[in-house]
Structures are given as C-alpha cells and as structure tokens.
Amino acid sequence: MKIGYPCINQSLLCRSSRTFRLASYSDERLILTLEENLRCLLEILRYNRNHGIFFFRISSDLVPFASHPICSVDWQDAFKERFSALGSFIRDNQMRISMHPDQFILLNAKDPDIIDRSVSELAYHAEVLDLLGLDLNAKVQLHVGGVYGDKKASIERFIDQYATLDESIIRRLVIENDDRRYTVKDCLFIHERTAIPIIFDSLHHQVNSEGEIVSEVFPDIAATWESHDGIPMVDYSSQEPESRAGKHAVAIDLPDFLAFTEDILPFDVDIMLEIKNKEKSALIAIAALENDDRLVRIR
DNA sequence: AATGGTCAAGTCAGC
DNA sequence: GCTGACTTGACCATT
C-alpha cells in the first residue's frame, strides 16, 4: 500500500506545473518552462523518496500546450534523455505514478471537435508515461464525461469512443466515479462493456452514489484491475467541514481515513490523498499506517 | 513591487 | 443568461 498526493509539493518552492498564457506563447518559452518543470519534478520525487512517499500524480501542465496546435516543438525528442532519467529514478524507487486530465477532456462529447481535442490530450498524457518508460501500472484517470440530458446515450457514446482509441491510450486509461454525474455503478456498467479499470474516489462516492456500501462494492471495483494494471489506485478525501458537499478537506481527518482503509481491507491498494495540504497529509497518513497491524490482513 | 483581472479547453447547478 | 465549481493557482498588464 502506497500513499500519495497530487501534483504540487507545498514544502518545496518549485512547481512542476508552471505554465504561461497562450498569448505569450513562443517555442523558446515552452522549452524553458518544460526544462524548469522537469527539474522540479525530479526535486519533488527526491523529496518523496526521502520522506517515504511512493505514489505521486504528475501534473497535466508538465508540458504546457502539448496538445495544442500552436505547439510545434518536438519536445518528446528534445527532452528524451531527461524523461528517461526521471523514469529511471521512478523505477529504481518503485514509485507508482498517475496523471489526471482535467475537466475539458470529454470522450463522450457530442461535438466531434471536443472529442478530437480530448483524444489529443489523452495521447499527450499517455506519451509522458511512455517517455518515462513506466510500465502499465502507471495510469491516466478520467471521468466518464457529460450527461447531455441523456445519461444512457452518453454512456453509449463513451463506450463507442473508447473502442476507437489507440492501444497506447487504452492500456493507460482508467475511469473514476465523479461527484455529480457518473457513479460507481455507472462505471461498473462501462467496465462490463469495455474492460476498463475503475479508480474509486471515496468523497465522490459519498456525495454521488446509489447507496452502495463501500466494503460491499469495493471487491467488484478491485476486480476491474488486471494484474498488468497493478493493484487498484483509489482517490481518498474527507469532506471539508461546513462547506459545500464534495469539497475536499484542507487537512487529513485521520479517524475518517483509518475508517476508509478499514472499508477496503483486505485489498491492497495505492491511495491518492486529494487533500489540499498535499504532502503534509500524506506524511501523517503514512506515519499512522506504519505500525498498523491491520495491514497484515492485506492479501 | 504590488495588485487584481484573467487565463486553451466543458458541463452543469444555482442564482 | 451569468457565475462558480471542478484537482486549483498563478500569469502578467497595469499602476
């Protein structure tokens, strides 16, 4: 069981997600920014290793405008060695990596242009993981998409689009239940038709489900991960008190976290903490699990 | 140097 | 019809 956090390390001064405005695009600026982002990514990964954190989500902004038509830099080739060196560091330390394209990426859109842009963006994400030389347990997690007033038809569009994707994307892609539209049950239905693995999000399930008990539904979710996909990834957050339902907590609620791990035991999973204070909560969770004798129940 | 409006991309709920 | 929320900051024009 690895514990991780997404994209940003607040203890370090650098960010691996620096970007800039489209209006100020130049090839030179893209190269300088990517150089800086890769340097910082290594710094974050070193911090993680030194602190016993072995799960990390790489920011989608690592390569700004990578899938935008304005980008004509062959960054894949220019930074090949850098990606390869980063990948060696990740593999040598047996780290788990994920990426999470943001809300604009919609495989089930009705507008073919939106689908085209989405597929390009997914190809970019898969390419980053390929350039790092990571095996198939490094995943790109995506929400199912919009409902467009007809969920059934929108699920069918997702399934149809998924079938047209290149194998280089399919082997990396997993779907996640979201907080307003597609539930775990919807994801399981899509899995039956596509074999796509499901990444379970605890807070989204809390605010958007058909009442399934986590400990009862989790075995079905875990079974969507084949052995080459690695053990299941899950996203965990608790609800921030006195805020909108679904708002991610600022700091980890340790009793809630331990209750969640109880729900998913005895499955071994890697847990991404989607908590605003990032690595601080990861360190607390890791320390709490260190001497937890429940973990011997993991199979 | 500080400020605050605005930023590639989409959907949807709530006003 | 517009705004804010989403995993959320941070760029950058203007003063």
mmCIF file of C-alpha atoms (C1' of nucleotides) in Angstrom:
data_model
loop_
_atom_site.group_PDB
_atom_site.id
_atom_site.type_symbol
_atom_site.label_atom_id
_atom_site.label_comp_id
_atom_site.label_asym_id
_atom_site.label_seq_id
_atom_site.Cartn_x
_atom_site.Cartn_y
_atom_site.Cartn_z
ATOM 1 C CA MET A 1 0.000 0.000 0.000
ATOM 2 C CA LYS A 2 1.477 3.290 -1.140
ATOM 3 C CA ILE A 3 0.187 6.689 -0.103
ATOM 4 C CA GLY A 4 0.493 9.676 -2.419
ATOM 5 C CA TYR A 5 -0.570 13.224 -3.161
ATOM 6 C CA PRO A 6 -1.284 15.095 -6.383
ATOM 7 C CA CYS A 7 0.853 17.394 -8.485
ATOM 8 C CA ILE A 8 2.118 20.004 -6.033
ATOM 9 C CA ASN A 9 4.531 19.846 -3.127
ATOM 10 C CA GLN A 10 3.943 22.767 -0.807
ATOM 11 C CA SER A 11 7.146 22.278 1.152
ATOM 12 C CA LEU A 12 9.265 22.956 -1.906
ATOM 13 C CA LEU A 13 9.436 26.317 -3.600
ATOM 14 C CA CYS A 14 9.319 24.985 -7.132
ATOM 15 C CA ARG A 15 6.352 23.746 -9.155
ATOM 16 C CA SER A 16 6.402 21.170 -11.934
ATOM 17 C CA SER A 17 3.247 22.727 -13.389
ATOM 18 C CA ARG A 18 4.482 26.158 -14.406
ATOM 19 C CA THR A 19 2.762 27.454 -17.478
ATOM 20 C CA PHE A 20 2.083 30.693 -19.259
ATOM 21 C CA ARG A 21 -0.548 32.420 -21.292
ATOM 22 C CA LEU A 22 -1.324 31.272 -24.790
ATOM 23 C CA ALA A 23 -0.959 34.909 -25.868
ATOM 24 C CA SER A 24 2.693 34.857 -24.831
ATOM 25 C CA TYR A 25 3.492 31.535 -26.472
ATOM 26 C CA SER A 26 6.865 31.024 -28.067
ATOM 27 C CA ASP A 27 8.855 27.849 -28.716
ATOM 28 C CA GLU A 28 11.669 29.227 -26.573
ATOM 29 C CA ARG A 29 9.350 29.825 -23.682
ATOM 30 C CA LEU A 30 7.898 26.352 -23.941
ATOM 31 C CA ILE A 31 11.380 24.841 -23.838
ATOM 32 C CA LEU A 32 12.432 26.967 -20.861
ATOM 33 C CA THR A 33 9.253 26.136 -18.962
ATOM 34 C CA LEU A 34 9.485 22.422 -19.641
ATOM 35 C CA GLU A 35 13.136 22.451 -18.608
ATOM 36 C CA GLU A 36 12.127 24.054 -15.331
ATOM 37 C CA ASN A 37 9.170 21.710 -14.810
ATOM 38 C CA LEU A 38 11.274 18.595 -15.331
ATOM 39 C CA ARG A 39 13.947 19.888 -12.985
ATOM 40 C CA CYS A 40 11.306 20.497 -10.355
ATOM 41 C CA LEU A 41 9.604 17.148 -10.919
ATOM 42 C CA LEU A 42 12.871 15.422 -10.043
ATOM 43 C CA GLU A 43 13.181 17.613 -6.972
ATOM 44 C CA ILE A 44 9.659 16.612 -5.845
ATOM 45 C CA LEU A 45 10.337 12.929 -6.488
ATOM 46 C CA ARG A 46 13.553 13.156 -4.456
ATOM 47 C CA TYR A 47 11.629 14.780 -1.636
ATOM 48 C CA ASN A 48 9.079 11.980 -1.844
ATOM 49 C CA ARG A 49 11.718 9.263 -1.731
ATOM 50 C CA ASN A 50 13.446 10.927 1.212
ATOM 51 C CA HIS A 51 10.140 11.068 3.082
ATOM 52 C CA GLY A 52 8.870 7.601 2.226
ATOM 53 C CA ILE A 53 6.182 8.738 -0.242
ATOM 54 C CA PHE A 54 5.980 6.382 -3.216
ATOM 55 C CA PHE A 55 2.806 7.419 -5.045
ATOM 56 C CA PHE A 56 2.552 10.686 -6.963
ATOM 57 C CA ARG A 57 0.298 12.291 -9.557
ATOM 58 C CA ILE A 58 2.165 14.197 -12.254
ATOM 59 C CA SER A 59 0.537 17.485 -13.258
ATOM 60 C CA SER A 60 -1.166 17.720 -16.645
ATOM 61 C CA ASP A 61 0.610 21.075 -17.008
ATOM 62 C CA LEU A 62 4.024 19.421 -17.123
ATOM 63 C CA VAL A 63 4.285 20.241 -20.835
ATOM 64 C CA PRO A 64 2.245 23.414 -21.453
ATOM 65 C CA PHE A 65 0.184 23.381 -24.650
ATOM 66 C CA ALA A 66 1.486 19.918 -25.510
ATOM 67 C CA SER A 67 -1.734 19.004 -27.310
ATOM 68 C CA HIS A 68 -2.479 22.485 -28.622
ATOM 69 C CA PRO A 69 -1.998 23.183 -32.341
ATOM 70 C CA ILE A 70 0.247 26.131 -31.505
ATOM 71 C CA CYS A 71 2.915 23.792 -30.182
ATOM 72 C CA SER A 72 5.388 22.873 -32.899
ATOM 73 C CA VAL A 73 8.315 21.947 -30.642
ATOM 74 C CA ASP A 74 9.438 18.339 -30.818
ATOM 75 C CA TRP A 75 9.716 18.271 -27.033
ATOM 76 C CA GLN A 76 9.478 14.483 -26.985
ATOM 77 C CA ASP A 77 12.768 14.204 -28.821
ATOM 78 C CA ALA A 78 14.453 17.271 -27.325
ATOM 79 C CA PHE A 79 13.838 16.068 -23.762
ATOM 80 C CA LYS A 80 14.057 12.335 -24.387
ATOM 81 C CA GLU A 81 17.062 11.880 -22.107
ATOM 82 C CA ARG A 82 15.523 13.946 -19.340
ATOM 83 C CA PHE A 83 12.323 11.904 -19.351
ATOM 84 C CA SER A 84 14.336 8.720 -19.439
ATOM 85 C CA ALA A 85 16.448 9.768 -16.435
ATOM 86 C CA LEU A 86 13.316 10.715 -14.482
ATOM 87 C CA GLY A 87 11.766 7.379 -15.376
ATOM 88 C CA SER A 88 14.833 5.533 -14.104
ATOM 89 C CA PHE A 89 14.550 7.353 -10.799
ATOM 90 C CA ILE A 90 10.875 6.409 -10.543
ATOM 91 C CA ARG A 91 11.502 2.757 -11.411
ATOM 92 C CA ASP A 92 14.577 2.442 -9.178
ATOM 93 C CA ASN A 93 12.480 3.622 -6.253
ATOM 94 C CA GLN A 94 9.438 1.547 -7.259
ATOM 95 C CA MET A 95 7.181 4.567 -7.312
ATOM 96 C CA ARG A 96 3.584 4.480 -8.599
ATOM 97 C CA ILE A 97 2.569 7.305 -10.943
ATOM 98 C CA SER A 98 -0.785 8.607 -12.129
ATOM 99 C CA MET A 99 -1.993 11.521 -14.218
ATOM 100 C CA HIS A 100 -5.443 13.136 -14.306
ATOM 101 C CA PRO A 101 -6.506 15.142 -17.390
ATOM 102 C CA ASP A 102 -8.865 17.907 -16.343
ATOM 103 C CA GLN A 103 -12.491 18.697 -16.888
ATOM 104 C CA PHE A 104 -12.185 19.716 -20.538
ATOM 105 C CA ILE A 105 -11.396 16.186 -21.611
ATOM 106 C CA LEU A 106 -14.656 14.565 -22.674
ATOM 107 C CA LEU A 107 -14.649 11.358 -24.659
ATOM 108 C CA ASN A 108 -18.445 11.334 -24.794
ATOM 109 C CA ALA A 109 -18.938 14.876 -26.100
ATOM 110 C CA LYS A 110 -21.431 15.422 -28.879
ATOM 111 C CA ASP A 111 -19.163 17.876 -30.669
ATOM 112 C CA PRO A 112 -16.533 15.967 -32.714
ATOM 113 C CA ASP A 113 -14.040 18.821 -32.254
ATOM 114 C CA ILE A 114 -14.209 18.395 -28.492
ATOM 115 C CA ILE A 115 -13.584 14.681 -28.934
ATOM 116 C CA ASP A 116 -10.600 15.354 -31.192
ATOM 117 C CA ARG A 117 -9.044 17.723 -28.667
ATOM 118 C CA SER A 118 -9.749 15.267 -25.879
ATOM 119 C CA VAL A 119 -8.119 12.373 -27.694
ATOM 120 C CA SER A 120 -5.032 14.517 -28.405
ATOM 121 C CA GLU A 121 -4.810 15.417 -24.751
ATOM 122 C CA LEU A 122 -5.130 11.777 -23.713
ATOM 123 C CA ALA A 123 -2.407 10.866 -26.200
ATOM 124 C CA TYR A 124 -0.175 13.504 -24.590
ATOM 125 C CA HIS A 125 -0.744 12.054 -21.122
ATOM 126 C CA ALA A 126 -0.022 8.501 -22.280
ATOM 127 C CA GLU A 127 3.051 9.746 -24.103
ATOM 128 C CA VAL A 128 4.510 11.308 -20.960
ATOM 129 C CA LEU A 129 4.203 7.979 -19.147
ATOM 130 C CA ASP A 130 5.687 6.172 -22.158
ATOM 131 C CA LEU A 131 8.624 8.609 -22.355
ATOM 132 C CA LEU A 132 9.268 7.935 -18.679
ATOM 133 C CA GLY A 133 9.428 4.253 -19.586
ATOM 134 C CA LEU A 134 6.871 3.316 -16.939
ATOM 135 C CA ASP A 135 5.085 0.006 -17.084
ATOM 136 C CA LEU A 136 1.318 -0.328 -17.387
ATOM 137 C CA ASN A 137 0.644 0.246 -13.702
ATOM 138 C CA ALA A 138 1.118 3.983 -14.391
ATOM 139 C CA LYS A 139 -2.365 5.229 -15.245
ATOM 140 C CA VAL A 140 -4.270 8.152 -16.728
ATOM 141 C CA GLN A 141 -7.514 8.659 -14.826
ATOM 142 C CA LEU A 142 -10.528 10.211 -16.466
ATOM 143 C CA HIS A 143 -14.139 10.952 -15.630
ATOM 144 C CA VAL A 144 -16.787 9.490 -17.903
ATOM 145 C CA GLY A 145 -17.848 12.964 -19.056
ATOM 146 C CA GLY A 146 -21.054 14.925 -19.540
ATOM 147 C CA VAL A 147 -24.629 13.695 -19.344
ATOM 148 C CA TYR A 148 -26.118 15.996 -22.020
ATOM 149 C CA GLY A 149 -29.627 15.308 -20.785
ATOM 150 C CA ASP A 150 -29.482 11.580 -21.590
ATOM 151 C CA LYS A 151 -27.177 9.510 -19.450
ATOM 152 C CA LYS A 152 -27.841 6.231 -21.215
ATOM 153 C CA ALA A 153 -26.968 7.645 -24.626
ATOM 154 C CA SER A 154 -23.941 9.431 -23.174
ATOM 155 C CA ILE A 155 -22.628 6.194 -21.680
ATOM 156 C CA GLU A 156 -23.049 4.530 -25.069
ATOM 157 C CA ARG A 157 -21.086 7.362 -26.708
ATOM 158 C CA PHE A 158 -18.301 6.852 -24.176
ATOM 159 C CA ILE A 159 -18.184 3.130 -24.943
ATOM 160 C CA ASP A 160 -18.171 3.749 -28.697
ATOM 161 C CA GLN A 161 -15.416 6.366 -28.473
ATOM 162 C CA TYR A 162 -13.339 4.209 -26.157
ATOM 163 C CA ALA A 163 -13.381 1.447 -28.754
ATOM 164 C CA THR A 164 -11.807 3.780 -31.344
ATOM 165 C CA LEU A 165 -8.879 4.839 -29.138
ATOM 166 C CA ASP A 166 -5.341 3.859 -29.917
ATOM 167 C CA GLU A 167 -3.966 0.963 -27.875
ATOM 168 C CA SER A 168 -1.302 3.312 -26.436
ATOM 169 C CA ILE A 169 -4.133 5.227 -24.718
ATOM 170 C CA ILE A 170 -6.375 2.289 -23.848
ATOM 171 C CA ARG A 171 -3.643 0.486 -21.914
ATOM 172 C CA ARG A 172 -3.183 3.540 -19.652
ATOM 173 C CA LEU A 173 -6.764 4.727 -19.235
ATOM 174 C CA VAL A 174 -8.912 4.174 -16.151
ATOM 175 C CA ILE A 175 -12.244 5.794 -15.257
ATOM 176 C CA GLU A 176 -13.194 7.427 -11.982
ATOM 177 C CA ASN A 177 -16.625 7.924 -10.410
ATOM 178 C CA ASP A 178 -17.367 11.662 -10.181
ATOM 179 C CA ASP A 179 -19.209 13.781 -7.648
ATOM 180 C CA ARG A 180 -22.273 14.761 -9.695
ATOM 181 C CA ARG A 181 -22.809 12.558 -12.719
ATOM 182 C CA TYR A 182 -21.391 9.075 -13.119
ATOM 183 C CA THR A 183 -21.472 6.803 -10.090
ATOM 184 C CA VAL A 184 -19.533 3.666 -9.264
ATOM 185 C CA LYS A 185 -22.478 1.684 -10.610
ATOM 186 C CA ASP A 186 -22.270 3.531 -13.947
ATOM 187 C CA CYS A 187 -18.525 2.874 -14.068
ATOM 188 C CA LEU A 188 -19.060 -0.836 -13.380
ATOM 189 C CA PHE A 189 -21.556 -0.966 -16.252
ATOM 190 C CA ILE A 190 -18.983 0.668 -18.557
ATOM 191 C CA HIS A 191 -16.341 -1.744 -17.320
ATOM 192 C CA GLU A 192 -18.500 -4.699 -18.314
ATOM 193 C CA ARG A 193 -18.647 -3.378 -21.852
ATOM 194 C CA THR A 194 -15.042 -2.178 -22.187
ATOM 195 C CA ALA A 195 -12.906 -3.931 -19.533
ATOM 196 C CA ILE A 196 -11.616 -0.511 -18.443
ATOM 197 C CA PRO A 197 -10.336 -0.473 -14.825
ATOM 198 C CA ILE A 198 -12.139 1.727 -12.288
ATOM 199 C CA ILE A 199 -10.464 4.096 -9.884
ATOM 200 C CA PHE A 200 -12.650 4.541 -6.828
ATOM 201 C CA ASP A 201 -12.981 8.061 -5.373
ATOM 202 C CA SER A 202 -14.195 7.956 -1.791
ATOM 203 C CA LEU A 203 -15.519 11.507 -1.492
ATOM 204 C CA HIS A 204 -17.248 11.425 -4.866
ATOM 205 C CA HIS A 205 -18.918 8.185 -3.808
ATOM 206 C CA GLN A 206 -20.016 9.795 -0.557
ATOM 207 C CA VAL A 207 -21.851 12.587 -2.393
ATOM 208 C CA ASN A 208 -22.926 10.717 -5.538
ATOM 209 C CA SER A 209 -23.882 7.068 -5.339
ATOM 210 C CA GLU A 210 -26.870 4.787 -5.314
ATOM 211 C CA GLY A 211 -26.249 3.975 -1.686
ATOM 212 C CA GLU A 212 -23.763 1.154 -2.125
ATOM 213 C CA ILE A 213 -21.732 0.332 0.973
ATOM 214 C CA VAL A 214 -18.023 0.775 0.240
ATOM 215 C CA SER A 215 -16.963 -2.550 1.739
ATOM 216 C CA GLU A 216 -19.595 -4.309 -0.358
ATOM 217 C CA VAL A 217 -18.895 -2.666 -3.702
ATOM 218 C CA PHE A 218 -15.118 -2.464 -3.467
ATOM 219 C CA PRO A 219 -14.420 -6.121 -4.363
ATOM 220 C CA ASP A 220 -16.150 -5.544 -7.728
ATOM 221 C CA ILE A 221 -14.078 -2.420 -8.318
ATOM 222 C CA ALA A 222 -10.828 -4.140 -7.355
ATOM 223 C CA ALA A 223 -11.628 -6.928 -9.814
ATOM 224 C CA THR A 224 -11.573 -4.437 -12.720
ATOM 225 C CA TRP A 225 -7.776 -4.170 -12.366
ATOM 226 C CA GLU A 226 -5.893 -6.902 -14.228
ATOM 227 C CA SER A 227 -2.516 -7.973 -12.906
ATOM 228 C CA HIS A 228 -0.646 -5.926 -15.558
ATOM 229 C CA ASP A 229 -2.559 -2.832 -14.372
ATOM 230 C CA GLY A 230 -1.034 -3.155 -10.905
ATOM 231 C CA ILE A 231 -3.008 -3.041 -7.681
ATOM 232 C CA PRO A 232 -6.035 -0.697 -7.702
ATOM 233 C CA MET A 233 -5.491 3.000 -7.242
ATOM 234 C CA VAL A 234 -8.054 4.839 -5.141
ATOM 235 C CA ASP A 235 -8.612 8.539 -4.501
ATOM 236 C CA TYR A 236 -9.373 9.459 -0.944
ATOM 237 C CA SER A 237 -10.529 12.676 0.675
ATOM 238 C CA SER A 238 -12.793 13.538 3.540
ATOM 239 C CA GLN A 239 -15.437 16.232 3.365
ATOM 240 C CA GLU A 240 -14.245 19.682 4.460
ATOM 241 C CA PRO A 241 -16.477 20.517 7.459
ATOM 242 C CA GLU A 242 -19.149 23.182 6.992
ATOM 243 C CA SER A 243 -18.533 23.503 3.270
ATOM 244 C CA ARG A 244 -20.282 22.518 0.085
ATOM 245 C CA ALA A 245 -20.859 18.753 -0.088
ATOM 246 C CA GLY A 246 -17.961 17.306 -2.022
ATOM 247 C CA LYS A 247 -15.423 19.961 -1.084
ATOM 248 C CA HIS A 248 -12.068 18.368 -0.401
ATOM 249 C CA ALA A 249 -10.680 18.651 3.096
ATOM 250 C CA VAL A 250 -7.880 21.106 3.799
ATOM 251 C CA ALA A 251 -6.174 18.685 6.187
ATOM 252 C CA ILE A 252 -6.459 14.937 6.691
ATOM 253 C CA ASP A 253 -9.105 13.648 9.092
ATOM 254 C CA LEU A 254 -7.172 10.697 10.440
ATOM 255 C CA PRO A 255 -10.066 8.782 12.052
ATOM 256 C CA ASP A 256 -12.026 9.115 8.800
ATOM 257 C CA PHE A 257 -9.018 7.955 6.795
ATOM 258 C CA LEU A 258 -8.456 4.918 9.012
ATOM 259 C CA ALA A 259 -12.159 4.048 8.775
ATOM 260 C CA PHE A 260 -11.849 4.218 4.979
ATOM 261 C CA THR A 261 -8.860 1.869 4.947
ATOM 262 C CA GLU A 262 -10.916 -0.491 7.116
ATOM 263 C CA ASP A 263 -13.636 -0.457 4.441
ATOM 264 C CA ILE A 264 -11.258 -1.545 1.683
ATOM 265 C CA LEU A 265 -9.185 -4.060 3.632
ATOM 266 C CA PRO A 266 -8.107 -6.738 2.903
ATOM 267 C CA PHE A 267 -7.423 -5.380 -0.596
ATOM 268 C CA ASP A 268 -4.011 -3.911 -1.224
ATOM 269 C CA VAL A 269 -4.413 -0.549 -2.946
ATOM 270 C CA ASP A 270 -2.423 2.622 -3.573
ATOM 271 C CA ILE A 271 -4.168 5.638 -2.079
ATOM 272 C CA MET A 272 -4.021 9.142 -3.558
ATOM 273 C CA LEU A 273 -4.901 11.737 -0.927
ATOM 274 C CA GLU A 274 -6.791 14.550 -2.638
ATOM 275 C CA ILE A 275 -6.353 16.827 0.306
ATOM 276 C CA LYS A 276 -5.419 20.447 -0.054
ATOM 277 C CA ASN A 277 -2.348 20.436 2.130
ATOM 278 C CA LYS A 278 -0.834 17.761 -0.089
ATOM 279 C CA GLU A 279 2.319 16.087 1.231
ATOM 280 C CA LYS A 280 1.663 17.109 4.827
ATOM 281 C CA SER A 281 -1.401 14.869 4.971
ATOM 282 C CA ALA A 282 0.436 12.102 3.124
ATOM 283 C CA LEU A 283 3.148 12.122 5.778
ATOM 284 C CA ILE A 284 0.553 11.944 8.555
ATOM 285 C CA ALA A 285 -1.254 9.046 6.850
ATOM 286 C CA ILE A 286 1.983 7.161 6.275
ATOM 287 C CA ALA A 287 3.068 7.620 9.894
ATOM 288 C CA ALA A 288 -0.330 6.413 11.100
ATOM 289 C CA LEU A 289 -0.156 3.249 8.974
ATOM 290 C CA GLU A 290 3.446 2.476 9.830
ATOM 291 C CA ASN A 291 2.662 0.467 12.942
ATOM 292 C CA ASP A 292 -0.844 -0.515 11.959
ATOM 293 C CA ASP A 293 -1.188 -4.255 12.483
ATOM 294 C CA ARG A 294 -4.371 -4.308 10.390
ATOM 295 C CA LEU A 295 -2.099 -4.206 7.335
ATOM 296 C CA VAL A 296 -1.111 -7.847 7.833
ATOM 297 C CA ARG A 297 -4.631 -8.617 6.639
ATOM 298 C CA ILE A 298 -3.788 -7.303 3.198
ATOM 299 C CA ARG A 299 -3.687 -10.116 0.724
ATOM 300 C "C1'" DA B 1 6.676 45.947 -6.405
ATOM 301 C "C1'" DA B 2 2.028 45.319 -5.716
ATOM 302 C "C1'" DT B 3 -2.426 44.476 -7.437
ATOM 303 C "C1'" DG B 4 -6.289 42.184 -9.394
ATOM 304 C "C1'" DG B 5 -8.415 40.714 -13.697
ATOM 305 C "C1'" DT B 6 -7.977 36.938 -16.301
ATOM 306 C "C1'" DC B 7 -6.430 32.614 -18.048
ATOM 307 C "C1'" DA B 8 -6.935 26.713 -24.017
ATOM 308 C "C1'" DA B 9 -10.306 23.726 -23.389
ATOM 309 C "C1'" DG B 10 -16.638 21.950 -20.982
ATOM 310 C "C1'" DT B 11 -20.542 20.890 -18.198
ATOM 311 C "C1'" DC B 12 -23.967 21.807 -15.062
ATOM 312 C "C1'" DA B 13 -26.266 23.648 -10.905
ATOM 313 C "C1'" DG B 14 -27.786 27.533 -8.790
ATOM 314 C "C1'" DC B 15 -28.876 32.050 -8.866
ATOM 315 C "C1'" DG C 1 -28.192 34.369 -19.053
ATOM 316 C "C1'" DC C 2 -24.370 34.559 -15.998
ATOM 317 C "C1'" DT C 3 -21.217 32.750 -12.396
ATOM 318 C "C1'" DG C 4 -18.776 29.464 -9.855
ATOM 319 C "C1'" DA C 5 -17.135 24.937 -9.104
ATOM 320 C "C1'" DC C 6 -14.362 21.323 -10.580
ATOM 321 C "C1'" DT C 7 -7.849 18.599 -8.648
ATOM 322 C "C1'" DT C 8 -6.635 24.762 -8.241
ATOM 323 C "C1'" DG C 9 -3.173 28.935 -8.699
ATOM 324 C "C1'" DA C 10 -0.520 31.831 -10.906
ATOM 325 C "C1'" DC C 11 0.388 34.787 -15.127
ATOM 326 C "C1'" DC C 12 1.040 39.265 -16.492
ATOM 327 C "C1'" DA C 13 -0.766 44.044 -17.777
ATOM 328 C "C1'" DT C 14 -1.127 47.900 -15.384
ATOM 329 C "C1'" DT C 15 -0.198 51.032 -11.995
#
